[in-house]
Short mmCIF file of C-alpha atoms and ligand atoms in Angstrom, two decimals:
data_model
loop_
_atom_site.label_atom_id
_atom_site.label_comp_id
_atom_site.label_asym_id
_atom_site.label_seq_id
_atom_site.Cartn_x
_atom_site.Cartn_y
_atom_site.Cartn_z
CA MET X 944 0.00 -0.01 0.01
CA THR X 945 1.18 3.50 -0.75
CA GLU X 946 0.07 6.23 1.61
CA ILE X 947 0.74 9.88 0.93
CA ASP X 948 0.51 11.78 4.19
CA LEU X 949 -0.10 15.49 4.64
CA GLY X 950 3.13 17.46 4.40
CA ILE X 951 4.84 20.68 3.49
CA PRO X 952 6.60 20.98 0.10
CA ASP X 953 10.38 20.53 0.31
CA ARG X 954 11.03 23.10 -2.42
CA GLU X 955 10.51 26.81 -2.93
CA VAL X 956 6.92 27.54 -3.90
CA ARG X 957 5.10 30.57 -5.18
CA VAL X 958 1.69 31.43 -3.78
CA ALA X 959 -0.90 34.02 -4.86
CA ILE X 960 -3.39 35.46 -2.45
CA ALA X 961 -6.58 37.10 -3.77
CA ALA X 962 -8.22 39.17 -1.04
CA ALA X 963 -11.58 40.96 -0.99
CA ARG X 964 -11.74 44.58 0.22
CA PHE X 965 -15.38 44.22 1.24
CA ASN X 966 -15.41 43.79 5.03
CA ARG X 967 -11.72 44.66 4.97
CA PHE X 968 -11.55 44.95 8.77
CA ILE X 969 -11.95 41.17 8.66
CA THR X 970 -10.09 40.26 5.48
CA ASP X 971 -6.99 42.20 6.66
CA GLN X 972 -6.82 39.76 9.58
CA LEU X 973 -7.32 36.74 7.34
CA LEU X 974 -4.46 38.03 5.19
CA GLU X 975 -2.26 38.48 8.22
CA GLY X 976 -3.02 34.90 9.26
CA ALA X 977 -2.28 33.52 5.79
CA GLN X 978 1.01 35.42 5.56
CA ASP X 979 2.00 34.21 9.03
CA ALA X 980 1.33 30.56 8.09
CA LEU X 981 3.34 30.86 4.88
CA ARG X 982 6.24 32.58 6.67
CA ARG X 983 6.30 29.95 9.45
CA HIS X 984 6.51 27.19 6.82
CA GLY X 985 9.42 28.73 4.98
CA VAL X 986 7.72 30.68 2.18
CA ASP X 987 9.54 34.04 1.90
CA ALA X 988 7.43 37.17 1.38
CA ASP X 989 8.99 37.76 -2.05
CA ARG X 990 7.39 34.50 -3.22
CA VAL X 991 3.91 35.67 -2.23
CA THR X 992 1.76 37.93 -4.44
CA VAL X 993 -1.33 39.66 -3.00
CA ALA X 994 -4.07 40.86 -5.35
CA TRP X 995 -7.01 42.85 -3.98
CA VAL X 996 -10.53 42.59 -5.48
CA PRO X 997 -13.68 44.58 -4.59
CA GLY X 998 -15.64 41.68 -3.06
CA ALA X 999 -15.91 37.93 -2.65
CA PHE X 1000 -17.87 37.65 -5.90
CA GLU X 1001 -14.77 38.76 -7.81
CA LEU X 1002 -12.42 36.24 -6.18
CA PRO X 1003 -12.91 33.39 -8.74
CA LEU X 1004 -11.97 35.61 -11.69
CA ALA X 1005 -8.87 36.89 -9.89
CA ALA X 1006 -7.92 33.33 -8.98
CA GLU X 1007 -8.38 32.32 -12.60
CA GLN X 1008 -6.19 35.16 -13.83
CA LEU X 1009 -3.47 34.46 -11.27
CA LEU X 1010 -3.31 30.71 -11.99
CA ALA X 1011 -3.44 31.32 -15.77
CA THR X 1012 -0.04 33.05 -15.49
CA GLY X 1013 1.50 29.69 -14.60
CA ARG X 1014 3.64 31.46 -12.02
CA PHE X 1015 1.88 30.18 -8.90
CA ASP X 1016 1.62 26.76 -7.28
CA ALA X 1017 -1.61 27.70 -5.56
CA VAL X 1018 -4.02 30.59 -5.01
CA ILE X 1019 -5.60 31.44 -1.71
CA ALA X 1020 -8.88 33.39 -1.84
CA LEU X 1021 -9.78 35.42 1.23
CA GLY X 1022 -13.11 37.09 1.87
CA ALA X 1023 -15.93 37.59 4.38
CA VAL X 1024 -19.57 37.30 3.42
CA ILE X 1025 -21.92 38.14 6.28
CA ARG X 1026 -25.56 37.19 6.05
CA GLY X 1027 -26.84 40.13 8.06
CA GLY X 1028 -25.03 42.49 5.69
CA THR X 1029 -26.59 41.42 2.42
CA PRO X 1030 -29.85 40.16 0.95
CA HIS X 1031 -27.85 38.34 -1.71
CA PHE X 1032 -25.62 36.40 0.70
CA ASP X 1033 -26.40 33.08 -0.95
CA TYR X 1034 -25.49 34.35 -4.43
CA VAL X 1035 -22.22 35.94 -3.37
CA ALA X 1036 -21.09 33.09 -1.10
CA GLY X 1037 -22.39 30.30 -3.36
CA GLU X 1038 -21.02 31.62 -6.59
CA CYS X 1039 -17.69 32.40 -4.96
CA SER X 1040 -17.23 28.86 -3.64
CA ARG X 1041 -18.42 27.23 -6.87
CA GLY X 1042 -16.23 29.53 -8.97
CA LEU X 1043 -13.13 28.79 -6.91
CA LEU X 1044 -13.72 25.06 -7.14
CA ASP X 1045 -14.06 25.35 -10.94
CA VAL X 1046 -10.86 27.38 -11.23
CA GLY X 1047 -8.85 24.92 -9.19
CA LEU X 1048 -10.10 21.95 -11.19
CA LYS X 1049 -9.54 23.76 -14.50
CA HIS X 1050 -5.91 24.51 -13.73
CA GLY X 1051 -5.21 21.38 -11.68
CA LYS X 1052 -3.88 23.63 -8.94
CA PRO X 1053 -5.19 24.30 -5.46
CA ALA X 1054 -7.58 27.23 -5.17
CA LEU X 1055 -8.28 27.60 -1.49
CA PHE X 1056 -11.64 28.82 -0.14
CA GLY X 1057 -10.63 31.14 2.64
CA VAL X 1058 -13.95 32.95 2.64
CA LEU X 1059 -15.86 33.29 5.91
CA THR X 1060 -19.59 32.88 5.46
CA THR X 1061 -21.25 33.81 8.73
CA ASP X 1062 -24.54 35.08 10.13
CA THR X 1063 -22.97 37.92 12.10
CA VAL X 1064 -19.92 40.19 12.24
CA GLU X 1065 -19.09 38.72 15.64
CA GLN X 1066 -18.81 35.19 14.19
CA ALA X 1067 -16.61 36.48 11.40
CA LEU X 1068 -14.33 38.28 13.86
CA GLU X 1069 -14.03 35.12 15.91
CA ARG X 1070 -12.82 33.15 12.86
CA ALA X 1071 -10.39 35.89 11.86
CA ALA X 1072 -8.75 36.33 15.29
CA VAL X 1073 -5.06 36.88 14.82
CA ASP X 1074 -3.94 34.76 17.77
CA GLN X 1075 -6.10 31.64 17.38
CA GLY X 1076 -8.42 29.87 14.92
CA ASN X 1077 -7.59 32.25 12.07
CA LYS X 1078 -9.16 30.93 8.87
CA GLY X 1079 -6.50 32.62 6.72
CA PHE X 1080 -3.80 30.71 8.60
CA ASP X 1081 -5.66 27.42 8.17
CA VAL X 1082 -6.23 27.77 4.41
CA ALA X 1083 -2.62 28.86 3.80
CA LEU X 1084 -1.48 25.68 5.56
CA ALA X 1085 -3.97 23.69 3.47
CA ALA X 1086 -2.54 25.31 0.31
CA LEU X 1087 0.94 24.08 1.22
CA GLN X 1088 -0.40 20.65 1.99
CA MET X 1089 -2.13 20.44 -1.41
CA ILE X 1090 1.04 21.60 -3.19
CA HIS X 1091 2.93 18.87 -1.33
CA LEU X 1092 0.30 16.32 -2.38
CA ALA X 1093 0.63 17.35 -6.05
CA ASP X 1094 4.41 16.98 -5.83
CA GLU X 1095 4.14 13.56 -4.21
CA VAL X 1096 1.54 12.31 -6.70
CA ARG X 1097 3.78 13.44 -9.60
CA ASP X 1098 6.80 11.68 -8.01
CA HIS X 1099 4.83 8.43 -7.68
CA GLU X 1100 3.88 8.37 -11.38
N1 INI F 2663 -18.87 41.07 -0.84
C1 INI F 2663 -18.24 40.46 0.16
O1 INI F 2663 -17.06 40.08 0.03
N2 INI F 2663 -18.88 40.27 1.33
C2 INI F 2663 -20.16 40.64 1.56
O2 INI F 2663 -20.70 40.42 2.68
C3 INI F 2663 -20.84 41.28 0.51
N3 INI F 2663 -22.18 41.78 0.67
O3 INI F 2663 -22.61 41.92 1.84
O4 INI F 2663 -22.89 42.12 -0.26
C4 INI F 2663 -20.17 41.46 -0.73
N4 INI F 2663 -20.79 42.10 -1.78
C5 INI F 2663 -20.07 42.58 -2.91
C6 INI F 2663 -19.86 41.53 -3.98
O5 INI F 2663 -18.88 40.57 -3.54
C7 INI F 2663 -19.34 42.14 -5.28
O6 INI F 2663 -18.10 42.82 -5.04
C8 INI F 2663 -20.33 43.12 -5.89
O7 INI F 2663 -21.62 42.52 -6.00
C9 INI F 2663 -19.88 43.48 -7.33
O8 INI F 2663 -19.87 42.35 -8.17
#
């Protein structure tokens, strides 16, 4: 049996982060968490590109454009969609998640869904706390694990 465990890539990687300005008081913290996770796992800041978009709805297109350059091993999308704040919560959150999945599958590269979808601002702040449980940190780690998986799968061919 061959088992490929979760791991961190043992090479230099390039990562793109697409971040939504909408609810920026939250997405700034998600970005901080993502950058912290990448730094802690050996990804230098000069190998990370951050692209801002107006809102979560625009994240899939930005992810598509970033991956289409061929320069990045993964793209991390960061946003915060809060139900109380919009009557079209389901459209924005649903299309964003579906779009990101499509982009990742199209390019065969990880497109991480680091978008908080919460009922309240308080819930979003909880999941964006800088010191613990930061969703940006978690998805950046997941991006590295998925890059590692791709490397391992290629090596086992
Ligand atoms: N964008 C978000 O990222 N979060 C939200 O909560 C939100 N609300 O509340 O509407 C939101 N709307 C903007 C949307 O993402 C697009 O930028 C806009 O519709 C233009 O396409």
